[in-house]
Each structure stands twice: as structure tokens, then as C-alpha cells.
């Protein structure tokens, strides 16, 4: 798949199509780009989801697959809009604007992407799936919990792969506090509550639209906080610590922190 195909705004169609689009993005974006950081972890979870889809993990595999595709399409559509110079949803704009900021840690990029996607995209994807299926929320509740379990694994993976080791980070570090203030479980519960609210208001178009806009703005506000540039960067401190080897290029910041 070409770079242009990876950035298309058209729906992915199925889970395999989502994976192809994410792989195309991964190939097109610089590894240190904030969107690329989020895309890598999301791609890994989507691949796992596809592998489990036919294994009896989900009560209604076809419904779960449709939800996953509608969910992913909102992220892919936001990326495509940004690449084309169009206005992306407010929840995604902080990540798109800070994606090359040298003072933002990769862990922050990943969590900001997860927050935007779960906090805003997931409720709307749930509404879209119920509308398309002409079904009530209870149809999705069991599989929503299964997807939630996978997302919890995503959070653990992000922390394991991107959180600096104990030799680089202490309990007083700003990154520790920032990461500790955010919870995937709380975000997931809020997404379900937002979905139920939007679904309950569906007969009132103006109220539904206003609620969705406020949700978008509120999620974007939290995302901007998650992407606050740190006063000091663990990798920079590591580079200056006594007894540590110098970065590859003397006098420049280490790999993750160099201006991009």
C-alpha cells in the first residue's frame, strides 16, 4: 500500500483493511513522530484483535468487527484530514500540533492518542454501530467489555515499552505524576457513559450535536494537558549523568529528545 493510500479518508472496510492502513502509516511516518508512536501501539493491538476475532473471544464477532472498524476509521480519518490540511477533530489536534515537539516524551504521545481515541472516537463509533445495526446498547455491552480488556493490555504495553527505567525516573519526576494522573479504565468507563448519553439524546438532533462537540472539546483539553512539555527530560538527564556514556553526537540531545 502506498503512502497516499495510507492517508486516504475513505473507510477501511474491514479489520484487514485497518491493519493495512496502519502499516502504511507506520512506513510513511518518521519513527519519532508523535502520531507514529501512537500508531505503532494501536497497530499491535489491532493485529491482536484480528487474530482473536474468530477464536470465540467475542459474543458477536461480526458486531465486534464492525465496531472495531468504525472505531479505527475515526482515527484514520483524523490523520487523513490533518495530512490534507483540513481541520481535524478537537480531540486529535493537540497530538497533531505537538507531534514533533522535542520536550514531549514518547509515552505522552502514546497516552494522548489513546485518550483521544477512547474518549471521543469510541462513544461515536458505538453510536454509529448501534444505528447501523438498529440495535440497543445492550447488544454491544459484552463485546465492549472484551475490547476493554484488550485496551487494558494496551495501556500495560505502553507503560512497559515507553516508560523510562527506574535508573532514569524517580517518584518525583513530572512524567511519573503526569502518567499516574491518567487511567485507561476511567477513560473507558467515561466513554461508555458518553455513548449512553448520546444514544439517549439521539431523537434530539441539536442536543446530540452539541453534546458531541462538547465531548470533543473536553477530550482535547485533557489531551493538551497530557502533552505538556516536561521541564526536564529523563533521557537528557541520563546523558548528563556521571559515569554514563555520551550520546552518539557530542553536545546534542539523545535519540528521543533531539528536535525533529
mmCIF file of C-alpha atoms in Angstrom:
data_model
loop_
_atom_site.group_PDB
_atom_site.id
_atom_site.type_symbol
_atom_site.label_atom_id
_atom_site.label_comp_id
_atom_site.label_asym_id
_atom_site.label_seq_id
_atom_site.Cartn_x
_atom_site.Cartn_y
_atom_site.Cartn_z
ATOM 1 C CA UNK A 1 0.000 0.000 0.000
ATOM 2 C CA UNK A 2 1.328 3.463 -0.869
ATOM 3 C CA UNK A 3 1.647 6.446 1.457
ATOM 4 C CA UNK A 4 -1.284 8.130 -0.300
ATOM 5 C CA UNK A 5 -3.462 5.080 0.302
ATOM 6 C CA UNK A 6 -2.474 5.058 3.968
ATOM 7 C CA UNK A 7 -3.671 8.669 4.297
ATOM 8 C CA UNK A 8 -6.950 8.279 2.426
ATOM 9 C CA UNK A 9 -10.141 9.400 4.143
ATOM 10 C CA UNK A 10 -12.257 6.548 2.801
ATOM 11 C CA UNK A 11 -13.446 3.847 5.253
ATOM 12 C CA UNK A 12 -11.095 0.906 5.775
ATOM 13 C CA UNK A 13 -13.871 -1.638 5.131
ATOM 14 C CA UNK A 14 -12.750 -4.444 7.437
ATOM 15 C CA UNK A 15 -10.164 -5.264 10.100
ATOM 16 C CA UNK A 16 -7.604 -6.350 7.493
ATOM 17 C CA UNK A 17 -8.094 -3.025 5.731
ATOM 18 C CA UNK A 18 -7.500 -1.185 9.015
ATOM 19 C CA UNK A 19 -4.258 -3.111 9.565
ATOM 20 C CA UNK A 20 -3.066 -2.321 6.028
ATOM 21 C CA UNK A 21 -3.765 1.384 6.505
ATOM 22 C CA UNK A 22 -1.925 1.463 9.839
ATOM 23 C CA UNK A 23 1.048 -0.377 8.380
ATOM 24 C CA UNK A 24 1.179 2.142 5.544
ATOM 25 C CA UNK A 25 1.207 4.973 8.085
ATOM 26 C CA UNK A 26 3.947 3.252 10.068
ATOM 27 C CA UNK A 27 6.066 3.026 6.920
ATOM 28 C CA UNK A 28 5.414 6.638 5.940
ATOM 29 C CA UNK A 29 5.974 8.442 9.236
ATOM 30 C CA UNK A 30 9.318 9.098 10.966
ATOM 31 C CA UNK A 31 9.644 6.763 13.984
ATOM 32 C CA UNK A 32 9.890 9.666 16.457
ATOM 33 C CA UNK A 33 6.767 11.402 15.133
ATOM 34 C CA UNK A 34 4.109 11.527 17.868
ATOM 35 C CA UNK A 35 1.421 10.054 15.605
ATOM 36 C CA UNK A 36 3.804 7.249 14.620
ATOM 37 C CA UNK A 37 4.367 6.409 18.298
ATOM 38 C CA UNK A 38 0.626 6.017 18.886
ATOM 39 C CA UNK A 39 0.105 4.241 15.573
ATOM 40 C CA UNK A 40 2.638 1.533 16.485
ATOM 41 C CA UNK A 41 0.884 0.542 19.694
ATOM 42 C CA UNK A 42 -2.566 0.775 18.096
ATOM 43 C CA UNK A 43 -1.427 -1.388 15.185
ATOM 44 C CA UNK A 44 -0.149 -4.071 17.575
ATOM 45 C CA UNK A 45 -3.499 -4.204 19.393
ATOM 46 C CA UNK A 46 -5.480 -4.241 16.135
ATOM 47 C CA UNK A 47 -3.416 -7.160 14.861
ATOM 48 C CA UNK A 48 -4.092 -8.994 18.110
ATOM 49 C CA UNK A 49 -7.798 -8.195 17.825
ATOM 50 C CA UNK A 50 -7.900 -9.604 14.288
ATOM 51 C CA UNK A 51 -6.221 -12.812 15.432
ATOM 52 C CA UNK A 52 -8.744 -13.283 18.260
ATOM 53 C CA UNK A 53 -11.829 -12.358 16.263
ATOM 54 C CA UNK A 54 -12.587 -15.869 15.074
ATOM 55 C CA UNK A 55 -11.497 -17.644 18.244
ATOM 56 C CA UNK A 56 -14.691 -17.401 20.286
ATOM 57 C CA UNK A 57 -13.476 -14.438 22.348
ATOM 58 C CA UNK A 58 -16.390 -12.251 21.310
ATOM 59 C CA UNK A 59 -20.096 -12.917 21.761
ATOM 60 C CA UNK A 60 -20.967 -11.413 18.379
ATOM 61 C CA UNK A 61 -17.826 -11.385 16.208
ATOM 62 C CA UNK A 62 -19.456 -9.582 13.286
ATOM 63 C CA UNK A 63 -20.684 -6.780 15.542
ATOM 64 C CA UNK A 64 -17.324 -6.564 17.314
ATOM 65 C CA UNK A 65 -15.540 -6.345 13.952
ATOM 66 C CA UNK A 66 -17.879 -3.608 12.732
ATOM 67 C CA UNK A 67 -17.319 -1.633 15.935
ATOM 68 C CA UNK A 68 -13.536 -2.027 15.638
ATOM 69 C CA UNK A 69 -13.547 -0.786 12.036
ATOM 70 C CA UNK A 70 -15.809 2.184 12.762
ATOM 71 C CA UNK A 71 -13.607 2.983 15.764
ATOM 72 C CA UNK A 72 -10.374 2.842 13.744
ATOM 73 C CA UNK A 73 -11.882 4.784 10.834
ATOM 74 C CA UNK A 74 -12.310 7.808 13.086
ATOM 75 C CA UNK A 75 -8.600 7.829 13.924
ATOM 76 C CA UNK A 76 -7.555 7.191 10.328
ATOM 77 C CA UNK A 77 -9.945 9.878 9.111
ATOM 78 C CA UNK A 78 -8.479 12.399 11.551
ATOM 79 C CA UNK A 79 -4.943 11.606 10.352
ATOM 80 C CA UNK A 80 -6.035 11.954 6.721
ATOM 81 C CA UNK A 81 -7.763 15.276 7.445
ATOM 82 C CA UNK A 82 -4.643 16.661 9.116
ATOM 83 C CA UNK A 83 -2.410 15.479 6.253
ATOM 84 C CA UNK A 84 -4.717 17.172 3.741
ATOM 85 C CA UNK A 85 -4.703 20.451 5.654
ATOM 86 C CA UNK A 86 -8.294 20.067 6.816
ATOM 87 C CA UNK A 87 -9.451 20.705 10.375
ATOM 88 C CA UNK A 88 -9.235 17.532 12.467
ATOM 89 C CA UNK A 89 -11.491 16.893 15.484
ATOM 90 C CA UNK A 90 -10.504 18.905 18.559
ATOM 91 C CA UNK A 91 -9.569 15.743 20.453
ATOM 92 C CA UNK A 92 -6.802 14.952 17.938
ATOM 93 C CA UNK A 93 -5.460 18.448 17.327
ATOM 94 C CA UNK A 94 -3.152 18.541 20.408
ATOM 95 C CA UNK A 95 -1.332 15.409 19.227
ATOM 96 C CA UNK A 96 -1.078 16.636 15.640
ATOM 97 C CA UNK A 97 0.254 20.000 16.809
ATOM 98 C CA UNK A 98 2.792 18.603 19.305
ATOM 99 C CA UNK A 99 3.877 15.554 17.317
ATOM 100 C CA UNK A 100 7.411 16.892 16.708
ATOM 101 C CA UNK A 101 7.936 18.749 19.972
ATOM 102 C CA UNK A 102 11.328 17.750 21.450
ATOM 103 C CA UNK A 103 10.153 18.255 25.041
ATOM 104 C CA UNK A 104 7.311 15.730 24.838
ATOM 105 C CA UNK A 105 8.160 12.146 25.804
ATOM 106 C CA UNK A 106 7.044 9.252 23.530
ATOM 107 C CA UNK A 107 4.950 7.913 26.418
ATOM 108 C CA UNK A 108 2.972 11.156 26.401
ATOM 109 C CA UNK A 109 2.323 10.863 22.663
ATOM 110 C CA UNK A 110 1.004 7.334 23.108
ATOM 111 C CA UNK A 111 -1.272 8.194 26.032
ATOM 112 C CA UNK A 112 -2.594 11.335 24.328
ATOM 113 C CA UNK A 113 -3.514 9.258 21.274
ATOM 114 C CA UNK A 114 -5.204 6.599 23.389
ATOM 115 C CA UNK A 115 -7.114 9.262 25.307
ATOM 116 C CA UNK A 116 -8.360 10.979 22.139
ATOM 117 C CA UNK A 117 -9.371 7.705 20.582
ATOM 118 C CA UNK A 118 -11.170 6.234 23.590
ATOM 119 C CA UNK A 119 -12.583 9.451 24.991
ATOM 120 C CA UNK A 120 -14.098 10.748 21.751
ATOM 121 C CA UNK A 121 -13.944 8.222 18.926
ATOM 122 C CA UNK A 122 -15.176 5.206 20.879
ATOM 123 C CA UNK A 123 -18.516 6.698 22.021
ATOM 124 C CA UNK A 124 -19.274 7.897 18.489
ATOM 125 C CA UNK A 125 -18.279 4.548 16.980
ATOM 126 C CA UNK A 126 -20.612 2.797 19.441
ATOM 127 C CA UNK A 127 -23.469 5.095 18.418
ATOM 128 C CA UNK A 128 -22.736 4.529 14.716
ATOM 129 C CA UNK A 129 -22.698 0.754 15.207
ATOM 130 C CA UNK A 130 -25.994 0.735 17.087
ATOM 131 C CA UNK A 131 -27.594 2.918 14.431
ATOM 132 C CA UNK A 132 -26.333 0.701 11.614
ATOM 133 C CA UNK A 133 -27.488 -2.454 13.414
ATOM 134 C CA UNK A 134 -30.730 -0.865 14.622
ATOM 135 C CA UNK A 135 -29.822 -2.269 17.988
ATOM 136 C CA UNK A 136 -29.887 -1.127 21.603
ATOM 137 C CA UNK A 137 -26.655 -0.592 23.609
ATOM 138 C CA UNK A 138 -27.045 -3.925 25.419
ATOM 139 C CA UNK A 139 -26.160 -5.673 22.135
ATOM 140 C CA UNK A 140 -22.642 -4.233 22.410
ATOM 141 C CA UNK A 141 -22.102 -4.359 26.155
ATOM 142 C CA UNK A 142 -20.480 -7.798 26.395
ATOM 143 C CA UNK A 143 -18.114 -7.248 23.488
ATOM 144 C CA UNK A 144 -17.361 -3.744 24.752
ATOM 145 C CA UNK A 145 -16.064 -5.359 27.940
ATOM 146 C CA UNK A 146 -13.916 -7.758 25.878
ATOM 147 C CA UNK A 147 -12.483 -4.868 23.898
ATOM 148 C CA UNK A 148 -11.922 -3.044 27.181
ATOM 149 C CA UNK A 149 -9.809 -5.934 28.438
ATOM 150 C CA UNK A 150 -7.660 -5.690 25.316
ATOM 151 C CA UNK A 151 -7.295 -1.944 25.801
ATOM 152 C CA UNK A 152 -6.101 -2.530 29.349
ATOM 153 C CA UNK A 153 -3.390 -4.698 27.844
ATOM 154 C CA UNK A 154 -2.584 -1.809 25.520
ATOM 155 C CA UNK A 155 -2.039 0.515 28.471
ATOM 156 C CA UNK A 156 0.273 -2.014 30.114
ATOM 157 C CA UNK A 157 2.225 -2.412 26.880
ATOM 158 C CA UNK A 158 2.630 1.345 26.514
ATOM 159 C CA UNK A 159 3.952 1.706 30.030
ATOM 160 C CA UNK A 160 6.314 -1.251 29.688
ATOM 161 C CA UNK A 161 7.729 -0.213 26.315
ATOM 162 C CA UNK A 162 7.847 3.568 26.666
ATOM 163 C CA UNK A 163 8.195 4.298 30.380
ATOM 164 C CA UNK A 164 11.834 5.089 31.264
ATOM 165 C CA UNK A 165 13.526 2.626 33.590
ATOM 166 C CA UNK A 166 13.976 3.297 37.307
ATOM 167 C CA UNK A 167 17.533 4.498 36.740
ATOM 168 C CA UNK A 168 16.140 7.354 34.635
ATOM 169 C CA UNK A 169 12.974 8.216 36.517
ATOM 170 C CA UNK A 170 12.106 8.726 40.178
ATOM 171 C CA UNK A 171 8.822 9.210 42.015
ATOM 172 C CA UNK A 172 9.250 12.991 41.959
ATOM 173 C CA UNK A 173 9.685 13.197 38.194
ATOM 174 C CA UNK A 174 6.991 15.195 36.329
ATOM 175 C CA UNK A 175 6.459 12.313 33.892
ATOM 176 C CA UNK A 176 5.612 9.975 36.773
ATOM 177 C CA UNK A 177 2.941 12.354 38.020
ATOM 178 C CA UNK A 178 1.548 13.033 34.565
ATOM 179 C CA UNK A 179 1.218 9.365 33.685
ATOM 180 C CA UNK A 180 -0.143 8.446 37.112
ATOM 181 C CA UNK A 181 -2.927 11.008 36.782
ATOM 182 C CA UNK A 182 -4.436 9.238 33.762
ATOM 183 C CA UNK A 183 -6.343 5.948 33.861
ATOM 184 C CA UNK A 184 -7.463 3.858 30.908
ATOM 185 C CA UNK A 185 -10.163 2.213 32.997
ATOM 186 C CA UNK A 186 -11.623 5.605 33.905
ATOM 187 C CA UNK A 187 -11.428 6.732 30.262
ATOM 188 C CA UNK A 188 -13.180 3.541 29.131
ATOM 189 C CA UNK A 189 -15.969 3.981 31.708
ATOM 190 C CA UNK A 190 -16.397 7.602 30.655
ATOM 191 C CA UNK A 191 -16.618 6.518 27.008
ATOM 192 C CA UNK A 192 -19.446 4.101 27.781
ATOM 193 C CA UNK A 193 -21.285 6.792 29.777
ATOM 194 C CA UNK A 194 -20.851 9.285 26.922
ATOM 195 C CA UNK A 195 -22.173 6.695 24.477
ATOM 196 C CA UNK A 196 -25.261 6.064 26.622
ATOM 197 C CA UNK A 197 -25.854 9.811 26.859
ATOM 198 C CA UNK A 198 -25.526 10.352 23.107
ATOM 199 C CA UNK A 199 -27.746 7.364 22.437
ATOM 200 C CA UNK A 200 -30.375 8.645 24.846
ATOM 201 C CA UNK A 201 -30.369 12.028 23.102
ATOM 202 C CA UNK A 202 -30.481 10.648 19.560
ATOM 203 C CA UNK A 203 -34.034 11.858 18.964
ATOM 204 C CA UNK A 204 -32.920 15.440 19.685
ATOM 205 C CA UNK A 205 -30.511 16.281 16.885
ATOM 206 C CA UNK A 206 -29.397 19.686 18.192
ATOM 207 C CA UNK A 207 -28.695 18.367 21.685
ATOM 208 C CA UNK A 208 -26.848 15.332 20.309
ATOM 209 C CA UNK A 209 -24.648 17.537 18.124
ATOM 210 C CA UNK A 210 -23.897 19.931 20.976
ATOM 211 C CA UNK A 211 -23.081 17.064 23.343
ATOM 212 C CA UNK A 212 -20.716 15.523 20.785
ATOM 213 C CA UNK A 213 -18.987 18.872 20.252
ATOM 214 C CA UNK A 214 -18.536 19.392 23.995
ATOM 215 C CA UNK A 215 -17.202 15.873 24.335
ATOM 216 C CA UNK A 216 -14.702 16.525 21.544
ATOM 217 C CA UNK A 217 -13.529 19.778 23.144
ATOM 218 C CA UNK A 218 -13.252 18.279 26.632
ATOM 219 C CA UNK A 219 -11.213 15.320 25.440
ATOM 220 C CA UNK A 220 -8.968 17.695 23.502
ATOM 221 C CA UNK A 221 -8.385 19.780 26.631
ATOM 222 C CA UNK A 222 -7.173 16.749 28.597
ATOM 223 C CA UNK A 223 -5.039 15.686 25.639
ATOM 224 C CA UNK A 224 -3.321 19.059 25.635
ATOM 225 C CA UNK A 225 -2.516 18.608 29.320
ATOM 226 C CA UNK A 226 -1.100 15.123 28.677
ATOM 227 C CA UNK A 227 1.221 16.643 26.077
ATOM 228 C CA UNK A 228 2.641 19.336 28.360
ATOM 229 C CA UNK A 229 6.378 19.611 27.575
ATOM 230 C CA UNK A 230 8.344 18.438 30.598
ATOM 231 C CA UNK A 231 10.628 20.776 32.492
ATOM 232 C CA UNK A 232 13.353 18.164 32.179
ATOM 233 C CA UNK A 233 13.579 15.048 30.063
ATOM 234 C CA UNK A 234 14.725 11.716 31.557
ATOM 235 C CA UNK A 235 16.875 10.919 28.515
ATOM 236 C CA UNK A 236 18.593 14.327 28.713
ATOM 237 C CA UNK A 237 19.283 13.789 32.407
ATOM 238 C CA UNK A 238 20.626 10.328 31.608
ATOM 239 C CA UNK A 239 23.001 11.786 29.039
ATOM 240 C CA UNK A 240 24.397 14.224 31.580
ATOM 241 C CA UNK A 241 24.607 11.768 34.488
ATOM 242 C CA UNK A 242 28.112 10.977 35.816
ATOM 243 C CA UNK A 243 29.530 7.710 34.531
ATOM 244 C CA UNK A 244 27.157 7.481 31.562
ATOM 245 C CA UNK A 245 28.405 7.395 28.000
ATOM 246 C CA UNK A 246 27.932 10.473 25.859
ATOM 247 C CA UNK A 247 25.214 10.477 23.162
ATOM 248 C CA UNK A 248 26.325 9.485 19.686
ATOM 249 C CA UNK A 249 26.781 13.117 18.668
ATOM 250 C CA UNK A 250 28.552 15.000 21.467
ATOM 251 C CA UNK A 251 26.711 18.101 22.605
ATOM 252 C CA UNK A 252 23.392 17.041 21.105
ATOM 253 C CA UNK A 253 20.380 15.521 22.761
ATOM 254 C CA UNK A 254 19.939 11.734 22.785
ATOM 255 C CA UNK A 255 17.839 9.967 20.173
ATOM 256 C CA UNK A 256 14.366 10.528 21.603
ATOM 257 C CA UNK A 257 14.916 14.136 22.604
ATOM 258 C CA UNK A 258 16.564 15.670 19.587
ATOM 259 C CA UNK A 259 14.431 18.337 17.907
ATOM 260 C CA UNK A 260 12.609 16.802 14.947
#
